[in-house]
Coordinates of C-alpha atoms in Angstrom, one line a residue:
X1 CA 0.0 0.0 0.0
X2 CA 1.1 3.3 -0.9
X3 CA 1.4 5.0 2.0
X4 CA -0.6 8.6 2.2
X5 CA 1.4 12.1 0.6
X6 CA -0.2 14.9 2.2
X7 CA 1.7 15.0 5.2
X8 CA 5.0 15.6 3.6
X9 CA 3.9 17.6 1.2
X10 CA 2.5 20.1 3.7
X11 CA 4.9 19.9 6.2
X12 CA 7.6 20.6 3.1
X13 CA 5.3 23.5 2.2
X14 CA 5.4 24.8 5.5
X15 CA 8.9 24.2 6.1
X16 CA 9.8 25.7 2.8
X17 CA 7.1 28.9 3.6
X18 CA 8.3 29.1 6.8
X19 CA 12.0 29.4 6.3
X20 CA 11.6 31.3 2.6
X21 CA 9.7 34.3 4.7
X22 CA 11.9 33.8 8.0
X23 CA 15.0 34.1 5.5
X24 CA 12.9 37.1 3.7
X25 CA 11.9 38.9 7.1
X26 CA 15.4 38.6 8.5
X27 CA 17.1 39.6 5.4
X28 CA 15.4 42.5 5.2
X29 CA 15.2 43.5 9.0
X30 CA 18.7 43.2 9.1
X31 CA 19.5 45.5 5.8
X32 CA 17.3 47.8 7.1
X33 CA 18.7 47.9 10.2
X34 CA 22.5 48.1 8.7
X35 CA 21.5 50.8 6.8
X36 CA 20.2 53.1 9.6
X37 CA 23.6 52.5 11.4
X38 CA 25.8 52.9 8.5
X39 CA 23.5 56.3 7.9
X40 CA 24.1 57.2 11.7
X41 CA 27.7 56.4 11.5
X42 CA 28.1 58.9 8.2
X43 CA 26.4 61.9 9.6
X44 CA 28.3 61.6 13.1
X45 CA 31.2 61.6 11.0
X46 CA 30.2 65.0 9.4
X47 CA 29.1 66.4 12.6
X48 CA 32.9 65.3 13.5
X49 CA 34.3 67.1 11.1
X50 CA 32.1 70.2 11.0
X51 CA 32.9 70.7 15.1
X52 CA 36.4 70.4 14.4
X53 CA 36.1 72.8 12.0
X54 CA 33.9 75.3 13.3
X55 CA 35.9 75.5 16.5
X56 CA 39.4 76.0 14.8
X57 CA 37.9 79.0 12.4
X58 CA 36.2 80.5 15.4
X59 CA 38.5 80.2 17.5
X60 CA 41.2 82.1 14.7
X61 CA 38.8 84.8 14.2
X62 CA 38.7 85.1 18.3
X63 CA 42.4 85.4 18.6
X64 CA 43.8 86.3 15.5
X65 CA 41.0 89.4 14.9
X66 CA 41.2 92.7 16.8
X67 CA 38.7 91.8 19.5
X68 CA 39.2 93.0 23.2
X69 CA 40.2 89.6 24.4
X70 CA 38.8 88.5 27.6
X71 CA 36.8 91.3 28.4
X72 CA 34.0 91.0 25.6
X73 CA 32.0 88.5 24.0
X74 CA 32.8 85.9 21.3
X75 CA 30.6 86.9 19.0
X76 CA 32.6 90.3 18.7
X77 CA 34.4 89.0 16.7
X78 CA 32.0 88.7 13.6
X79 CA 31.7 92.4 13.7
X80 CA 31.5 93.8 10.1
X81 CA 34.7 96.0 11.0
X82 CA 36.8 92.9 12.1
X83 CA 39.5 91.6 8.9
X84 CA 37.9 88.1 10.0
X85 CA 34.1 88.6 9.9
X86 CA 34.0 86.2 7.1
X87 CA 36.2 83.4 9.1
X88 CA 33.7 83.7 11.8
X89 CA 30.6 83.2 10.2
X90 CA 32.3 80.0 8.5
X91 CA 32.7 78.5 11.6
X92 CA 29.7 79.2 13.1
X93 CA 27.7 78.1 10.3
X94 CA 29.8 74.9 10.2
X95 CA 28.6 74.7 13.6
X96 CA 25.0 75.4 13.1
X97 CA 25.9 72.0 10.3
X98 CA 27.3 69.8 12.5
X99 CA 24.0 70.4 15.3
X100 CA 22.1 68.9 12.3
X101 CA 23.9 66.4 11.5
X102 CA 23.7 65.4 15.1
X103 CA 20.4 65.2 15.3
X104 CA 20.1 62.8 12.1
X105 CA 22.8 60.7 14.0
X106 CA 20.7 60.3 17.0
X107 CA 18.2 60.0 15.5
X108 CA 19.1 56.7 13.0
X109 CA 21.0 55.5 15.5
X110 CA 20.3 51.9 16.6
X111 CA 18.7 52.5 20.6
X112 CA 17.2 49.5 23.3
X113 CA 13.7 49.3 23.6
X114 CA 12.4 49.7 27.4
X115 CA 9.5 47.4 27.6
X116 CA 6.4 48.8 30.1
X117 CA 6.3 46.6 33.0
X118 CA 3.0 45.0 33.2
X119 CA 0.7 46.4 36.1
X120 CA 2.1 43.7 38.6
X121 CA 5.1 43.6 38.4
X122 CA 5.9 40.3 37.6
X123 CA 6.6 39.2 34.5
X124 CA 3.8 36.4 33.0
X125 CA 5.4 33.1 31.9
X126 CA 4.7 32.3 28.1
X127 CA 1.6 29.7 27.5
X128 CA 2.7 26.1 26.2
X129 CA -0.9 25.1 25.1
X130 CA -0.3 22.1 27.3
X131 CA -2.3 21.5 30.5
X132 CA -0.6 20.8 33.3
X133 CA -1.7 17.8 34.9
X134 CA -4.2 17.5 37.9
X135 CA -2.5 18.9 41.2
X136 CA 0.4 20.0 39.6
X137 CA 0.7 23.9 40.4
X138 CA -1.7 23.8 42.4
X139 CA -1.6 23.6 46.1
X140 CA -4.4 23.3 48.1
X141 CA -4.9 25.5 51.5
X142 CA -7.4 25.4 54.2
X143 CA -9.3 28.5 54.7
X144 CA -7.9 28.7 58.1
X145 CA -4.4 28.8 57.1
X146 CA -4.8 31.3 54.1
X147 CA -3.4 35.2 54.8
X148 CA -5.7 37.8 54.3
X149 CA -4.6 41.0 53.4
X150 CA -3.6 43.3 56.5
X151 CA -5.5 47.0 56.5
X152 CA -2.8 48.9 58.3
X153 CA -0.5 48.5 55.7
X154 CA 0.4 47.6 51.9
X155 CA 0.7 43.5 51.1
X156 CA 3.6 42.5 48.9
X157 CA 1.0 42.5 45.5
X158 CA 0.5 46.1 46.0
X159 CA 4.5 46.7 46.6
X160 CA 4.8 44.9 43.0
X161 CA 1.5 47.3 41.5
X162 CA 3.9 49.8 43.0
X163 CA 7.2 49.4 41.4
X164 CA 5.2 48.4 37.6
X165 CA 3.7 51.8 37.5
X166 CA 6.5 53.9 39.1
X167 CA 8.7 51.6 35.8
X168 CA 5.9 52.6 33.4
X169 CA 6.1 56.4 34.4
X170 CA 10.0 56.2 34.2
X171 CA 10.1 54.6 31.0
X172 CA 7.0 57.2 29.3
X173 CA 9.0 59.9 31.0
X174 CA 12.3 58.3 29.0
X175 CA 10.2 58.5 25.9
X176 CA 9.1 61.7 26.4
X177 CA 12.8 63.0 26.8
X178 CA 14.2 61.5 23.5
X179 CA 11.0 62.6 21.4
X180 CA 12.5 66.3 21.9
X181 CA 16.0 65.5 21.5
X182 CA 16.0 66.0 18.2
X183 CA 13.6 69.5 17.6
X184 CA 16.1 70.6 20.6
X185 CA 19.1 70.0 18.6
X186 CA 17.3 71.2 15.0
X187 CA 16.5 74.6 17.2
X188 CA 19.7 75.1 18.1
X189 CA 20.9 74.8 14.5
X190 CA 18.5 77.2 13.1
X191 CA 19.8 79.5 16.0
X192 CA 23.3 79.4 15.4
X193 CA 22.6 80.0 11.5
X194 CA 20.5 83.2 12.7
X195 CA 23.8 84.2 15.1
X196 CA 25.9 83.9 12.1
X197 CA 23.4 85.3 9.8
X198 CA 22.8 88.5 12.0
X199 CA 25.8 90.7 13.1
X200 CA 26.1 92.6 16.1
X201 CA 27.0 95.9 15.9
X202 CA 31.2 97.1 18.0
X203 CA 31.0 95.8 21.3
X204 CA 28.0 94.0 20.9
X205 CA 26.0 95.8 23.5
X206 CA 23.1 94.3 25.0
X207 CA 20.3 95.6 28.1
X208 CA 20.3 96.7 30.9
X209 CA 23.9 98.5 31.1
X210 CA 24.4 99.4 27.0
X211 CA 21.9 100.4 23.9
X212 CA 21.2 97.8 21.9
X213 CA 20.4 97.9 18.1
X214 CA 17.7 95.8 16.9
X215 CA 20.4 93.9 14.9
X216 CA 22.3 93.6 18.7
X217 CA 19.2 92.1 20.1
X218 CA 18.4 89.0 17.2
X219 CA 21.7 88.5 17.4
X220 CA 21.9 88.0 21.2
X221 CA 18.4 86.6 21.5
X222 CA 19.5 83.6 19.1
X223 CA 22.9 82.6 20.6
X224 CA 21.1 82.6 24.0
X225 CA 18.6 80.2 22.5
X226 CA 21.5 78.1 20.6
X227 CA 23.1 77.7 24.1
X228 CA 20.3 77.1 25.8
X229 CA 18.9 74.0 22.9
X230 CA 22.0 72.8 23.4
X231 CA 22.2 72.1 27.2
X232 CA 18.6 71.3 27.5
X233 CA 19.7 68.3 24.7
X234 CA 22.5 67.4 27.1
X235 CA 19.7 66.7 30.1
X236 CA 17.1 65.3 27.6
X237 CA 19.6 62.4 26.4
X238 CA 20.8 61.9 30.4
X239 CA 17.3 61.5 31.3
X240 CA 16.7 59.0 28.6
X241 CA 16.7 55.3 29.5
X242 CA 16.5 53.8 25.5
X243 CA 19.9 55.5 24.9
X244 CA 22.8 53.9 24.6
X245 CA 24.4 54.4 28.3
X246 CA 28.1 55.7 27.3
X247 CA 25.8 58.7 25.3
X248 CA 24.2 58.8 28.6
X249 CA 26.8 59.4 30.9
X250 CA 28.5 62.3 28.4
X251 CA 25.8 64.1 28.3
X252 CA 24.9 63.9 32.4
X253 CA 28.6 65.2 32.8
X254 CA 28.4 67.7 30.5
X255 CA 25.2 69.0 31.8
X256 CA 26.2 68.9 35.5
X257 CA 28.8 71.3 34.3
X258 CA 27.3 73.4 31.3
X259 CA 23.8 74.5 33.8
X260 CA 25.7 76.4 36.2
X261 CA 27.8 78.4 33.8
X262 CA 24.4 78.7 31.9
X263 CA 23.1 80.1 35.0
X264 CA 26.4 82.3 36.1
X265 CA 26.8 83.7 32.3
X266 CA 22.7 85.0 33.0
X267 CA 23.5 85.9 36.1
X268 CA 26.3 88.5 35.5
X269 CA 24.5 89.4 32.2
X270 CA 21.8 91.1 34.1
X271 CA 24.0 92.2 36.9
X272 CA 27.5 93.2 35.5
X273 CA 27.5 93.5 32.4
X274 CA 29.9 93.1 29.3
X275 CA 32.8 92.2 31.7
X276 CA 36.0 90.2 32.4
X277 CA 33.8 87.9 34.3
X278 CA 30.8 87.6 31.8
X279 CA 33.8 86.8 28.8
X280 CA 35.6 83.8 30.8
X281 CA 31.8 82.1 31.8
X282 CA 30.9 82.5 27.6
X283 CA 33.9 81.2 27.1
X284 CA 33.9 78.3 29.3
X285 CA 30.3 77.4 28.6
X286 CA 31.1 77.1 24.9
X287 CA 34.0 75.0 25.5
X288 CA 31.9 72.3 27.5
X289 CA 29.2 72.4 24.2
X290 CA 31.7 71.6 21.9
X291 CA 33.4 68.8 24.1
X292 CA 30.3 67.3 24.3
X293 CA 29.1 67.6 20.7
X294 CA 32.7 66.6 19.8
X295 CA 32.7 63.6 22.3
X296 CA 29.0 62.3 21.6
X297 CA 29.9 62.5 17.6
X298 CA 33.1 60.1 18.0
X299 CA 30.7 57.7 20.3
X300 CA 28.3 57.6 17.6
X301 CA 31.6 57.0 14.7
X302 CA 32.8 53.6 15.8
X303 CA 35.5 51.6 13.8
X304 CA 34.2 48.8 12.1
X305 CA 34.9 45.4 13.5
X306 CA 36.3 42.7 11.8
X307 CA 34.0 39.7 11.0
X308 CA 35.1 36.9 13.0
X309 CA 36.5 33.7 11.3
X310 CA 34.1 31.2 9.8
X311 CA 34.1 28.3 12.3
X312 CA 35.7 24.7 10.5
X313 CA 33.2 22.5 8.6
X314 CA 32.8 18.8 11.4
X315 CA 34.1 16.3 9.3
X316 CA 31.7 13.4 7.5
X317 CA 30.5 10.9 9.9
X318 CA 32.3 7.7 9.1
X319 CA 30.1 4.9 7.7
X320 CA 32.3 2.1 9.4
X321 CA 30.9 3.4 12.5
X322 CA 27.3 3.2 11.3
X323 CA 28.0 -0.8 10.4
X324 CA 29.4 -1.3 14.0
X325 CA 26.8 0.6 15.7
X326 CA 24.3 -2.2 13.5
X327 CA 26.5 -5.0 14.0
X328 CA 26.1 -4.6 17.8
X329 CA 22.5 -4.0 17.3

């Protein structure tokens, strides 16, 4: 008797399905995912480069130009008088680049997926379809011995509801912090082109102590906002649990340093004035964004690694050893 076909048939058609879409899915889940990295890893690179950049012709037009050193502002130096108003606004457009580029790296970059703890906090184990059988689990308790919940205080269920909706609120406030990472950092680039777009007049006076143009003030009002985007990124991608945790920690230490001088260079703004004081705190602040930007760029850039060696084909079973195994048999 012939014996019946439509089991292998369909469990080669399912095997073959199976395996042709698995292959399919994987294949393209994986290109996919390749080519969001490979993107990331290019525009980090540019950012790299246009940080690099920026800084080193800002930084000329700052020394090299006939500023008043110390005692004024940066930005005094992209002055239409100055022999390196052009050098400046180079660089600070590269700048305003590289914030963009940024914020395509982070936001192609590859990041872990917090799952929401359930409302109990314990995690439910998967179904296997399978009954199990009677009195397995399943343990049996008088009603005298049972514990009842005790009404001066919480039982250990509502400890776990506890810690599964204080996870859930600090992974939707994670969420929350990365969705305005990147309008942070696309702000601060439109505000750094405006700075470099708009010069201040000499001196680059500003309220309460000097008269300000209304050049003077869109020229202040959008390096204050540049500055600020930036440091507010820096404590967005700290507070953010899906990011990768080396991004995390440069950014907490730059912010635990950057806020303060944020705060000081505000501070003796409204209460000094163009000073000494007010030039070194600009100056410092500045240096801590660019570190960062500099530092989170070459996190996102790294080095290809080599693909590890194919492992050595097992040799073919030897048939002598199937004859002995039958022999014995």
């Amino acid at each position: 008797m012939a014996e019946p076909r439509g089991q292998p048939d369909g469990s080669a058609d399912g095997s073959a399905d199976g395996s042709a879409d698995g292959s399919a899915d994987g294949s393209a889940d994986g290109s996919g995912g390749g080519r969001r990295r490979g993107v990331a890893r290019v525009a980090a690179a540019g950012a790299a480069v246009g940080v690099l950049a920026g800084t080193a012709l800002v930084t000329l037009a700052v020394v090299a130009g006939p500023g008043p050193g110390l005692t004024g502002y940066v930005s005094e130096a992209g002055v239409a008088d100055s022999g390196y108003a052009w050098t400046y606004r180079i660089g600070v457009f590269a700048l305003a680049a590289a914030l963009l580029l940024l914020a395509v790296a982070l936001r192609t970059a590859p990041r872990a997926d917090t799952p929401t703890p359930p409302d109990s906090g314990t995690p439910t184990p998967p179904d296997s379809g399978t009954p199990p059988p009677p009195g397995v689990g399943k343990v049996s308790v008088p009603p005298a011995q049972r514990r009842l919940p005790r009404a001066d205080g919480p039982v250990g269920g509502s400890d776990r509801v506890d810690r599964g909706r204080r996870g859930a609120g600090v992974a939707w406030w994670s969420g929350q912090a990365w969705r305005v990472v990147v309008p942070l950092l696309v702000a601060a680039a439109l505000a750094t082109t405006l700075s470099g777009a708009v010069t201040c007049s000499a001196g680059c006076p500003l309220p309460p102590f000097e008269r300000a143009t209304v050049a003077d003030l869109v020229h202040g009002a959008a390096s204050i906002a540049a500055t600020a985007a930036v440091v507010l990124t820096m404590i967005a991608i700290a507070l953010c649990r899906t990011v990768d945790r080396v991004l995390r920690r440069i950014a907490a230490i730059a912010a635990t340093v950057a806020l303060p001088l944020a705060g000081a260079v505000g501070l003796a703004m409204l209460l000094i004035g163009r000073s000494t004081l007010v030039g070194l705190l600009e100056r410092l602040l500045l240096a801590v964004a660019v570190s960062w930007a500099l530092t989170t760029t070459l996190t996102l850039t790294p080095t290809p690694r080599p693909h590890p060696p194919h492992p050595p084909h097992p040799p073919p079973p030897d048939p002598r050893l199937d004859h002995e195994v039958d022999g014995n048999h």
